[in-house]
Amino acid sequence: MLRQSLYFILLVAVGSAACSEKPTSVAPGMADQISYNFHVRPILSDNCFACHGPDENKREAGLRLDMAESAFAALKENPGAHAIVPGKPAESEVVKRLETTDEPEMMPPPESNLKLTAEEVAIIKKWIKQGAEYQPHWAFVPPVKSDLPKVSDADWVQHDIDHFILARLDQLGLKPNPVADKMHLLKRLSIDLTGLPPGLELMQAYREDESPEATEKIIDRLLESPAFGERMAVLWMDISRYSDSYGYQDDNIRTQWPYRDWVIHAFNENMPYDQFITWQLAGDLLPDPSKEQILATAFNRNHKYTEEGGVIPEEYRVEYNVDKTNTFSKAILGMTVECAQCHDHKYDPISQENYFQMYAFFNNTPEKGYEGDVSISKPAKHPIMWVEHDDLDG
């Protein structure tokens, strides 16, 4: 359900884990277990993948550090050495190159103006010592429930997520703030869930309710508020590049607000996530689609439209489909692919061929690159997007 995405927002709102003391050390503590995706991959991506990553055309020395089989293999230019030897950082050529002061051997090379910090080198070494376990790109890894970390004060914990909050505070040498009073807590909840401060009636009801379920009941009231859907829709509007105007040149007003209202409606009805996505991507292709299902496909047409006379329609038709492809990858797949429009991605496992295979899906739509000048005197009732506000249920 869409509301499940609010789980962590809620827990942060009701928690009391804000920091109140300065750290006991200058540098934050290192995690007990080093994760390739969380700790190592960002370091390699920033400093190494441009020359030793997915882009075959830019790869140096035949070495890929984004794949275990390449990183663990004997080096082509030095068969007796290996870039990474799991469990043995001292024997790993990567560590030697990171720590050497000999400029011809130094990695990244001095002319790149890149240099790992001492903490980043320590992370790489600890990861190798722990076995150098690679992980697929995080967007392709199903979420799994983690074991609860050990914490310094088990009595402070009220929910499983508090283990992770307190463990991180312990790592940084920080202490939690005192528990928030009811009015501060209500303000956090109301702003997080509706974007609005609580009203007087809500404040009075919460203040007078002394039951153990008082907070749970106030959360239910906020979730039932129409403002909840409006608040959550703002996030999706950003992802889906919603706008009330065309975006190019004159930037005239366009009739796109029915899609906005549909998104608000979907959040307030707690629509299942798979349905929320399916309708937006292909609602018009469902059997006997309803007005609401067709309306949801406006997601695919939220991009900018040109109103300029004299443009080359094919240029803008391609531009629109590129926008659809890039938006789909970011909003649905959880990764960016636009680099691969021009070349194999330098940091993520997406080739240029992969990109245009994805692009081909959107390139099948019968869309024009130029639809004529747009008049702002009277918004047109678009046959796909226009649905009366009271008719969202089809």
CSV table of C-alpha atoms in Angstrom, one decimal:
chain,number,residue,atom,x,y,z
A,1,MET,CA,0.0,0.0,0.0
A,2,LEU,CA,1.1,3.6,-0.6
A,3,ARG,CA,0.8,4.4,3.1
A,4,GLN,CA,3.5,1.8,3.9
A,5,SER,CA,6.0,4.2,2.4
A,6,LEU,CA,5.2,6.5,5.3
A,7,TYR,CA,6.3,4.0,7.8
A,8,PHE,CA,9.8,5.5,8.4
A,9,ILE,CA,8.5,9.1,8.2
A,10,LEU,CA,6.1,8.4,11.0
A,11,LEU,CA,8.8,6.7,13.2
A,12,VAL,CA,11.1,9.6,12.7
A,13,ALA,CA,8.3,12.0,13.6
A,14,VAL,CA,7.4,10.2,16.9
A,15,GLY,CA,11.0,9.4,17.8
A,16,SER,CA,13.2,11.4,20.1
A,17,ALA,CA,16.6,10.7,18.6
A,18,ALA,CA,17.7,14.2,17.8
A,19,CYS,CA,21.3,14.8,18.8
A,20,SER,CA,22.1,16.9,21.8
A,21,GLU,CA,25.8,16.4,22.5
A,22,LYS,CA,28.9,17.0,20.4
A,23,PRO,CA,30.7,13.9,19.1
A,24,THR,CA,33.4,12.4,21.2
A,25,SER,CA,35.8,12.1,18.3
A,26,VAL,CA,36.5,14.1,15.2
A,27,ALA,CA,35.8,11.3,12.7
A,28,PRO,CA,32.7,9.2,12.9
A,29,GLY,CA,33.2,5.5,13.9
A,30,MET,CA,33.4,2.9,11.2
A,31,ALA,CA,30.6,0.4,10.9
A,32,ASP,CA,31.3,-3.1,12.3
A,33,GLN,CA,30.2,-4.7,9.0
A,34,ILE,CA,31.2,-2.9,5.8
A,35,SER,CA,28.7,-3.1,3.0
A,36,TYR,CA,29.8,-2.9,-0.6
A,37,ASN,CA,26.7,-0.9,-1.7
A,38,PHE,CA,26.5,1.4,1.3
A,39,HIS,CA,30.1,2.0,2.1
A,40,VAL,CA,32.4,0.9,-0.7
A,41,ARG,CA,30.6,1.4,-4.0
A,42,PRO,CA,30.2,5.2,-3.5
A,43,ILE,CA,34.0,5.5,-3.0
A,44,LEU,CA,34.9,3.4,-6.0
A,45,SER,CA,32.2,5.2,-8.1
A,46,ASP,CA,33.6,8.6,-7.3
A,47,ASN,CA,37.3,7.8,-7.7
A,48,CYS,CA,37.8,4.6,-9.8
A,49,PHE,CA,34.9,3.7,-12.1
A,50,ALA,CA,35.6,6.3,-14.7
A,51,CYS,CA,38.7,4.2,-15.7
A,52,HIS,CA,37.8,0.8,-14.1
A,53,GLY,CA,34.1,0.6,-14.4
A,54,PRO,CA,31.3,-0.5,-16.8
A,55,ASP,CA,32.3,1.7,-19.8
A,56,GLU,CA,34.4,-0.6,-22.0
A,57,ASN,CA,35.6,2.3,-24.2
A,58,LYS,CA,37.2,4.2,-21.3
A,59,ARG,CA,38.5,1.2,-19.3
A,60,GLU,CA,42.2,1.2,-18.5
A,61,ALA,CA,44.4,-1.9,-18.1
A,62,GLY,CA,41.5,-4.2,-18.7
A,63,LEU,CA,40.5,-3.9,-15.1
A,64,ARG,CA,36.9,-3.6,-13.8
A,65,LEU,CA,36.4,-2.9,-10.1
A,66,ASP,CA,32.6,-3.0,-10.3
A,67,MET,CA,32.6,-6.8,-10.8
A,68,ALA,CA,34.0,-9.4,-8.5
A,69,GLU,CA,35.2,-11.8,-11.2
A,70,SER,CA,37.3,-9.0,-12.8
A,71,ALA,CA,38.5,-7.5,-9.5
A,72,PHE,CA,39.6,-10.9,-8.2
A,73,ALA,CA,41.3,-12.1,-11.4
A,74,ALA,CA,45.0,-11.9,-12.1
A,75,LEU,CA,45.9,-8.5,-13.5
A,76,LYS,CA,46.5,-8.5,-17.3
A,77,GLU,CA,49.6,-6.3,-17.0
A,78,ASN,CA,50.9,-8.2,-13.9
A,79,PRO,CA,49.7,-11.8,-13.9
A,80,GLY,CA,51.3,-12.5,-10.5
A,81,ALA,CA,49.1,-9.8,-8.8
A,82,HIS,CA,45.4,-9.3,-8.1
A,83,ALA,CA,43.6,-6.1,-7.7
A,84,ILE,CA,41.6,-7.5,-4.7
A,85,VAL,CA,42.5,-10.6,-2.7
A,86,PRO,CA,39.5,-11.4,-0.4
A,87,GLY,CA,40.5,-11.5,3.2
A,88,LYS,CA,44.0,-10.1,2.4
A,89,PRO,CA,44.2,-6.4,2.0
A,90,ALA,CA,48.1,-6.4,2.3
A,91,GLU,CA,48.2,-8.6,-0.8
A,92,SER,CA,45.6,-6.6,-2.8
A,93,GLU,CA,47.1,-4.3,-5.5
A,94,VAL,CA,44.3,-1.8,-4.9
A,95,VAL,CA,45.4,-1.2,-1.4
A,96,LYS,CA,49.1,-0.9,-2.4
A,97,ARG,CA,48.2,1.6,-5.1
A,98,LEU,CA,46.0,3.7,-2.7
A,99,GLU,CA,48.7,3.9,-0.1
A,100,THR,CA,51.8,4.3,-2.2
A,101,THR,CA,53.6,7.7,-2.4
A,102,ASP,CA,55.3,6.7,-5.7
A,103,GLU,CA,53.4,8.9,-8.1
A,104,PRO,CA,53.7,6.6,-11.2
A,105,GLU,CA,52.1,3.8,-9.1
A,106,MET,CA,49.6,6.0,-7.3
A,107,MET,CA,45.8,5.5,-7.8
A,108,PRO,CA,43.9,7.5,-8.5
A,109,PRO,CA,46.7,9.1,-10.6
A,110,PRO,CA,47.8,12.6,-9.4
A,111,GLU,CA,46.7,14.2,-12.7
A,112,SER,CA,43.1,13.2,-11.9
A,113,ASN,CA,43.0,15.5,-8.9
A,114,LEU,CA,41.2,12.7,-7.0
A,115,LYS,CA,42.5,11.3,-3.7
A,116,LEU,CA,40.8,9.1,-1.2
A,117,THR,CA,40.7,10.2,2.5
A,118,ALA,CA,42.4,8.1,5.1
A,119,GLU,CA,38.9,7.0,6.3
A,120,GLU,CA,37.9,5.9,2.8
A,121,VAL,CA,41.1,3.8,2.5
A,122,ALA,CA,40.4,2.3,5.9
A,123,ILE,CA,36.9,1.3,4.7
A,124,ILE,CA,38.3,-0.3,1.5
A,125,LYS,CA,40.8,-2.3,3.6
A,126,LYS,CA,38.3,-3.4,6.2
A,127,TRP,CA,35.9,-4.5,3.4
A,128,ILE,CA,38.6,-6.6,1.8
A,129,LYS,CA,39.6,-8.1,5.1
A,130,GLN,CA,36.0,-9.1,5.7
A,131,GLY,CA,35.9,-11.0,2.4
A,132,ALA,CA,35.3,-8.2,-0.2
A,133,GLU,CA,31.7,-9.3,-0.8
A,134,TYR,CA,30.2,-7.6,-3.8
A,135,GLN,CA,26.5,-6.9,-4.1
A,136,PRO,CA,24.3,-6.2,-7.1
A,137,HIS,CA,23.2,-2.6,-7.7
A,138,TRP,CA,21.0,-1.6,-4.8
A,139,ALA,CA,18.0,-1.0,-7.0
A,140,PHE,CA,18.0,-4.7,-8.0
A,141,VAL,CA,18.3,-6.1,-4.4
A,142,PRO,CA,15.0,-7.0,-2.7
A,143,PRO,CA,14.7,-5.5,0.7
A,144,VAL,CA,15.2,-7.9,3.6
A,145,LYS,CA,14.7,-7.5,7.3
A,146,SER,CA,18.0,-6.8,9.0
A,147,ASP,CA,19.1,-8.1,12.4
A,148,LEU,CA,18.7,-5.6,15.2
A,149,PRO,CA,22.1,-4.0,16.1
A,150,LYS,CA,23.3,-3.9,19.7
A,151,VAL,CA,22.7,-0.6,21.5
A,152,SER,CA,24.0,1.1,24.7
A,153,ASP,CA,20.6,1.6,26.3
A,154,ALA,CA,18.0,-1.1,25.6
A,155,ASP,CA,15.5,0.7,27.9
A,156,TRP,CA,15.4,3.7,25.5
A,157,VAL,CA,14.2,1.5,22.6
A,158,GLN,CA,10.4,1.5,22.0
A,159,HIS,CA,10.4,0.2,18.4
A,160,ASP,CA,12.7,-1.9,16.3
A,161,ILE,CA,13.8,1.1,14.3
A,162,ASP,CA,15.0,2.7,17.5
A,163,HIS,CA,17.8,0.1,17.6
A,164,PHE,CA,19.2,1.5,14.3
A,165,ILE,CA,18.8,5.1,15.4
A,166,LEU,CA,20.5,4.5,18.7
A,167,ALA,CA,23.2,2.3,17.2
A,168,ARG,CA,24.2,5.2,14.8
A,169,LEU,CA,24.1,7.7,17.7
A,170,ASP,CA,26.4,5.4,19.7
A,171,GLN,CA,28.7,5.2,16.7
A,172,LEU,CA,28.9,9.0,16.6
A,173,GLY,CA,29.3,9.4,20.3
A,174,LEU,CA,26.0,11.2,20.6
A,175,LYS,CA,23.0,11.0,23.0
A,176,PRO,CA,19.3,11.1,22.2
A,177,ASN,CA,17.3,14.2,23.2
A,178,PRO,CA,14.7,13.9,25.9
A,179,VAL,CA,11.3,12.5,24.8
A,180,ALA,CA,9.2,15.2,23.2
A,181,ASP,CA,6.1,16.5,25.0
A,182,LYS,CA,2.6,15.9,23.4
A,183,MET,CA,2.3,19.3,21.7
A,184,HIS,CA,5.7,19.1,20.1
A,185,LEU,CA,5.0,15.6,19.0
A,186,LEU,CA,1.6,16.6,17.5
A,187,LYS,CA,3.2,19.4,15.6
A,188,ARG,CA,5.8,17.0,14.1
A,189,LEU,CA,3.1,14.5,13.2
A,190,SER,CA,0.8,17.1,11.6
A,191,ILE,CA,3.4,18.8,9.5
A,192,ASP,CA,5.0,15.4,8.4
A,193,LEU,CA,1.6,13.9,7.4
A,194,THR,CA,-0.4,16.9,6.1
A,195,GLY,CA,2.1,19.7,5.6
A,196,LEU,CA,0.0,21.9,8.0
A,197,PRO,CA,0.3,22.8,11.7
A,198,PRO,CA,-2.4,21.2,13.9
A,199,GLY,CA,-5.7,23.0,14.4
A,200,LEU,CA,-7.0,24.0,17.8
A,201,GLU,CA,-9.6,21.3,17.9
A,202,LEU,CA,-6.9,18.6,17.2
A,203,MET,CA,-4.6,20.1,19.8
A,204,GLN,CA,-7.4,20.1,22.4
A,205,ALA,CA,-8.4,16.5,21.7
A,206,TYR,CA,-4.8,15.2,21.9
A,207,ARG,CA,-4.1,17.1,25.1
A,208,GLU,CA,-7.2,15.7,26.8
A,209,ASP,CA,-6.7,12.1,25.7
A,210,GLU,CA,-4.7,10.4,28.4
A,211,SER,CA,-5.1,6.9,27.0
A,212,PRO,CA,-2.1,4.8,25.8
A,213,GLU,CA,-3.6,4.9,22.3
A,214,ALA,CA,-3.8,8.7,22.1
A,215,THR,CA,-0.9,9.0,19.6
A,216,GLU,CA,-2.2,6.2,17.5
A,217,LYS,CA,-5.7,7.7,17.3
A,218,ILE,CA,-4.3,11.1,16.3
A,219,ILE,CA,-2.2,9.6,13.6
A,220,ASP,CA,-5.4,7.8,12.2
A,221,ARG,CA,-7.2,11.2,12.2
A,222,LEU,CA,-4.3,12.8,10.3
A,223,LEU,CA,-4.2,9.9,7.8
A,224,GLU,CA,-8.0,10.4,7.1
A,225,SER,CA,-7.5,14.1,6.4
A,226,PRO,CA,-7.8,15.1,2.7
A,227,ALA,CA,-4.6,17.1,3.4
A,228,PHE,CA,-2.7,13.9,3.8
A,229,GLY,CA,-3.1,13.0,0.1
A,230,GLU,CA,-2.2,16.5,-0.9
A,231,ARG,CA,1.0,16.3,1.2
A,232,MET,CA,2.0,13.0,-0.2
A,233,ALA,CA,1.1,14.0,-3.8
A,234,VAL,CA,3.7,16.8,-3.6
A,235,LEU,CA,6.5,14.2,-3.5
A,236,TRP,CA,5.1,12.2,-6.5
A,237,MET,CA,4.4,15.4,-8.4
A,238,ASP,CA,8.2,16.2,-8.2
A,239,ILE,CA,9.1,12.7,-9.4
A,240,SER,CA,6.5,12.7,-12.2
A,241,ARG,CA,7.7,16.2,-13.4
A,242,TYR,CA,4.2,17.6,-13.0
A,243,SER,CA,3.6,21.2,-14.2
A,244,ASP,CA,0.6,23.4,-14.9
A,245,SER,CA,2.3,25.0,-17.9
A,246,TYR,CA,4.0,23.7,-21.1
A,247,GLY,CA,7.5,24.6,-20.1
A,248,TYR,CA,9.0,25.9,-23.4
A,249,GLN,CA,9.1,29.4,-24.8
A,250,ASP,CA,5.7,31.1,-23.9
A,251,ASP,CA,5.2,28.5,-21.1
A,252,ASN,CA,1.4,28.8,-21.5
A,253,ILE,CA,-1.0,27.1,-19.0
A,254,ARG,CA,-2.1,23.6,-19.8
A,255,THR,CA,-5.0,21.5,-18.4
A,256,GLN,CA,-3.0,18.9,-16.4
A,257,TRP,CA,-4.7,19.4,-13.0
A,258,PRO,CA,-7.0,16.3,-13.3
A,259,TYR,CA,-3.9,14.1,-13.1
A,260,ARG,CA,-2.8,16.0,-9.9
A,261,ASP,CA,-6.2,15.4,-8.4
A,262,TRP,CA,-6.0,11.7,-9.3
A,263,VAL,CA,-2.7,11.3,-7.5
A,264,ILE,CA,-4.2,13.0,-4.4
A,265,HIS,CA,-7.2,10.6,-4.7
A,266,ALA,CA,-4.9,7.6,-5.0
A,267,PHE,CA,-3.0,8.4,-1.8
A,268,ASN,CA,-6.2,9.2,0.2
A,269,GLU,CA,-7.7,5.9,-1.0
A,270,ASN,CA,-4.5,4.0,-0.1
A,271,MET,CA,-4.3,2.5,-3.5
A,272,PRO,CA,-2.0,-0.6,-3.8
A,273,TYR,CA,1.4,0.4,-5.1
A,274,ASP,CA,1.4,-2.0,-8.0
A,275,GLN,CA,-1.9,-0.7,-9.2
A,276,PHE,CA,-0.7,2.9,-8.7
A,277,ILE,CA,2.2,2.3,-11.1
A,278,THR,CA,0.4,0.0,-13.6
A,279,TRP,CA,-2.4,2.5,-14.2
A,280,GLN,CA,0.1,5.4,-14.8
A,281,LEU,CA,2.3,3.4,-17.2
A,282,ALA,CA,-0.4,1.5,-19.1
A,283,GLY,CA,-3.9,2.2,-17.8
A,284,ASP,CA,-5.2,2.7,-21.3
A,285,LEU,CA,-4.0,-0.8,-22.2
A,286,LEU,CA,-6.0,-2.6,-19.5
A,287,PRO,CA,-9.1,-4.4,-20.5
A,288,ASP,CA,-12.0,-2.0,-20.9
A,289,PRO,CA,-10.2,0.8,-19.1
A,290,SER,CA,-12.1,3.3,-17.0
A,291,LYS,CA,-11.8,7.0,-17.2
A,292,GLU,CA,-9.7,6.9,-14.1
A,293,GLN,CA,-7.3,4.4,-15.5
A,294,ILE,CA,-6.9,6.4,-18.7
A,295,LEU,CA,-6.5,9.6,-16.7
A,296,ALA,CA,-3.6,8.0,-14.7
A,297,THR,CA,-1.6,7.7,-17.9
A,298,ALA,CA,-1.1,11.4,-18.0
A,299,PHE,CA,2.1,10.4,-16.0
A,300,ASN,CA,3.6,9.7,-19.4
A,301,ARG,CA,2.7,13.1,-20.7
A,302,ASN,CA,3.8,15.3,-17.9
A,303,HIS,CA,6.9,16.3,-19.8
A,304,LYS,CA,7.4,19.7,-21.4
A,305,TYR,CA,5.8,20.5,-24.8
A,306,THR,CA,7.0,23.0,-27.3
A,307,GLU,CA,4.7,25.6,-28.7
A,308,GLU,CA,7.3,27.2,-30.9
A,309,GLY,CA,6.5,27.5,-34.6
A,310,GLY,CA,9.1,26.3,-37.0
A,311,VAL,CA,10.4,23.4,-34.9
A,312,ILE,CA,11.4,20.0,-36.3
A,313,PRO,CA,8.6,17.7,-35.0
A,314,GLU,CA,10.7,14.6,-35.1
A,315,GLU,CA,13.4,16.3,-32.9
A,316,TYR,CA,10.9,17.0,-30.2
A,317,ARG,CA,9.1,13.7,-30.5
A,318,VAL,CA,12.4,12.0,-29.7
A,319,GLU,CA,13.0,14.5,-26.9
A,320,TYR,CA,9.7,13.6,-25.3
A,321,ASN,CA,10.4,9.9,-25.5
A,322,VAL,CA,13.9,10.4,-24.0
A,323,ASP,CA,12.2,12.3,-21.1
A,324,LYS,CA,9.7,9.4,-20.6
A,325,THR,CA,12.6,6.9,-20.5
A,326,ASN,CA,14.6,8.9,-18.0
A,327,THR,CA,11.6,9.5,-15.8
A,328,PHE,CA,10.6,5.8,-15.8
A,329,SER,CA,14.1,4.8,-14.7
A,330,LYS,CA,14.3,7.3,-11.8
A,331,ALA,CA,10.7,7.0,-10.6
A,332,ILE,CA,10.1,3.3,-11.1
A,333,LEU,CA,13.5,1.5,-11.3
A,334,GLY,CA,15.2,3.7,-8.6
A,335,MET,CA,18.3,4.5,-10.8
A,336,THR,CA,19.4,7.0,-13.4
A,337,VAL,CA,20.1,5.9,-16.9
A,338,GLU,CA,20.4,9.1,-18.9
A,339,CYS,CA,24.2,8.8,-19.1
A,340,ALA,CA,23.8,5.7,-21.3
A,341,GLN,CA,21.9,7.7,-23.9
A,342,CYS,CA,25.3,8.8,-25.3
A,343,HIS,CA,27.7,6.0,-24.0
A,344,ASP,CA,27.8,3.0,-21.7
A,345,HIS,CA,27.1,4.1,-18.2
A,346,LYS,CA,30.4,4.8,-16.4
A,347,TYR,CA,29.1,3.9,-12.9
A,348,ASP,CA,26.0,1.7,-13.2
A,349,PRO,CA,25.5,-1.6,-15.1
A,350,ILE,CA,23.5,0.0,-18.0
A,351,SER,CA,24.9,-0.1,-21.5
A,352,GLN,CA,23.9,2.2,-24.3
A,353,GLU,CA,22.2,-0.8,-25.9
A,354,ASN,CA,20.2,-1.3,-22.7
A,355,TYR,CA,19.1,2.3,-22.8
A,356,PHE,CA,17.7,2.2,-26.3
A,357,GLN,CA,16.0,-1.1,-25.6
A,358,MET,CA,14.1,0.6,-22.9
A,359,TYR,CA,13.6,3.7,-25.0
A,360,ALA,CA,12.0,1.5,-27.7
A,361,PHE,CA,9.0,0.9,-25.5
A,362,PHE,CA,8.1,4.6,-25.4
A,363,ASN,CA,9.1,5.1,-29.0
A,364,ASN,CA,6.1,3.0,-30.0
A,365,THR,CA,3.6,5.6,-28.8
A,366,PRO,CA,1.8,7.6,-31.6
A,367,GLU,CA,2.8,11.0,-30.3
A,368,LYS,CA,3.5,14.1,-32.3
A,369,GLY,CA,6.5,16.3,-31.7
A,370,TYR,CA,4.5,19.4,-32.4
A,371,GLU,CA,0.8,19.9,-31.9
A,372,GLY,CA,0.3,23.5,-32.9
A,373,ASP,CA,0.2,26.7,-31.0
A,374,VAL,CA,-1.7,26.6,-27.7
A,375,SER,CA,-4.3,29.1,-26.8
A,376,ILE,CA,-4.7,30.1,-23.2
A,377,SER,CA,-8.1,31.8,-23.6
A,378,LYS,CA,-10.0,28.6,-22.9
A,379,PRO,CA,-8.3,25.3,-21.8
A,380,ALA,CA,-9.2,22.4,-24.0
A,381,LYS,CA,-10.9,19.4,-22.6
A,382,HIS,CA,-8.3,16.8,-23.5
A,383,PRO,CA,-9.9,13.5,-24.4
A,384,ILE,CA,-7.4,11.6,-22.3
A,385,MET,CA,-6.7,13.8,-19.4
A,386,TRP,CA,-10.1,15.5,-18.7
A,387,VAL,CA,-12.2,13.9,-16.0
A,388,GLU,CA,-14.7,15.8,-13.9
A,389,HIS,CA,-13.5,16.0,-10.2
A,390,ASP,CA,-16.5,14.1,-9.0
A,391,ASP,CA,-16.1,11.3,-11.5
A,392,LEU,CA,-12.7,9.8,-10.5
A,393,ASP,CA,-14.3,6.4,-9.8
A,394,GLY,CA,-15.1,6.1,-13.5
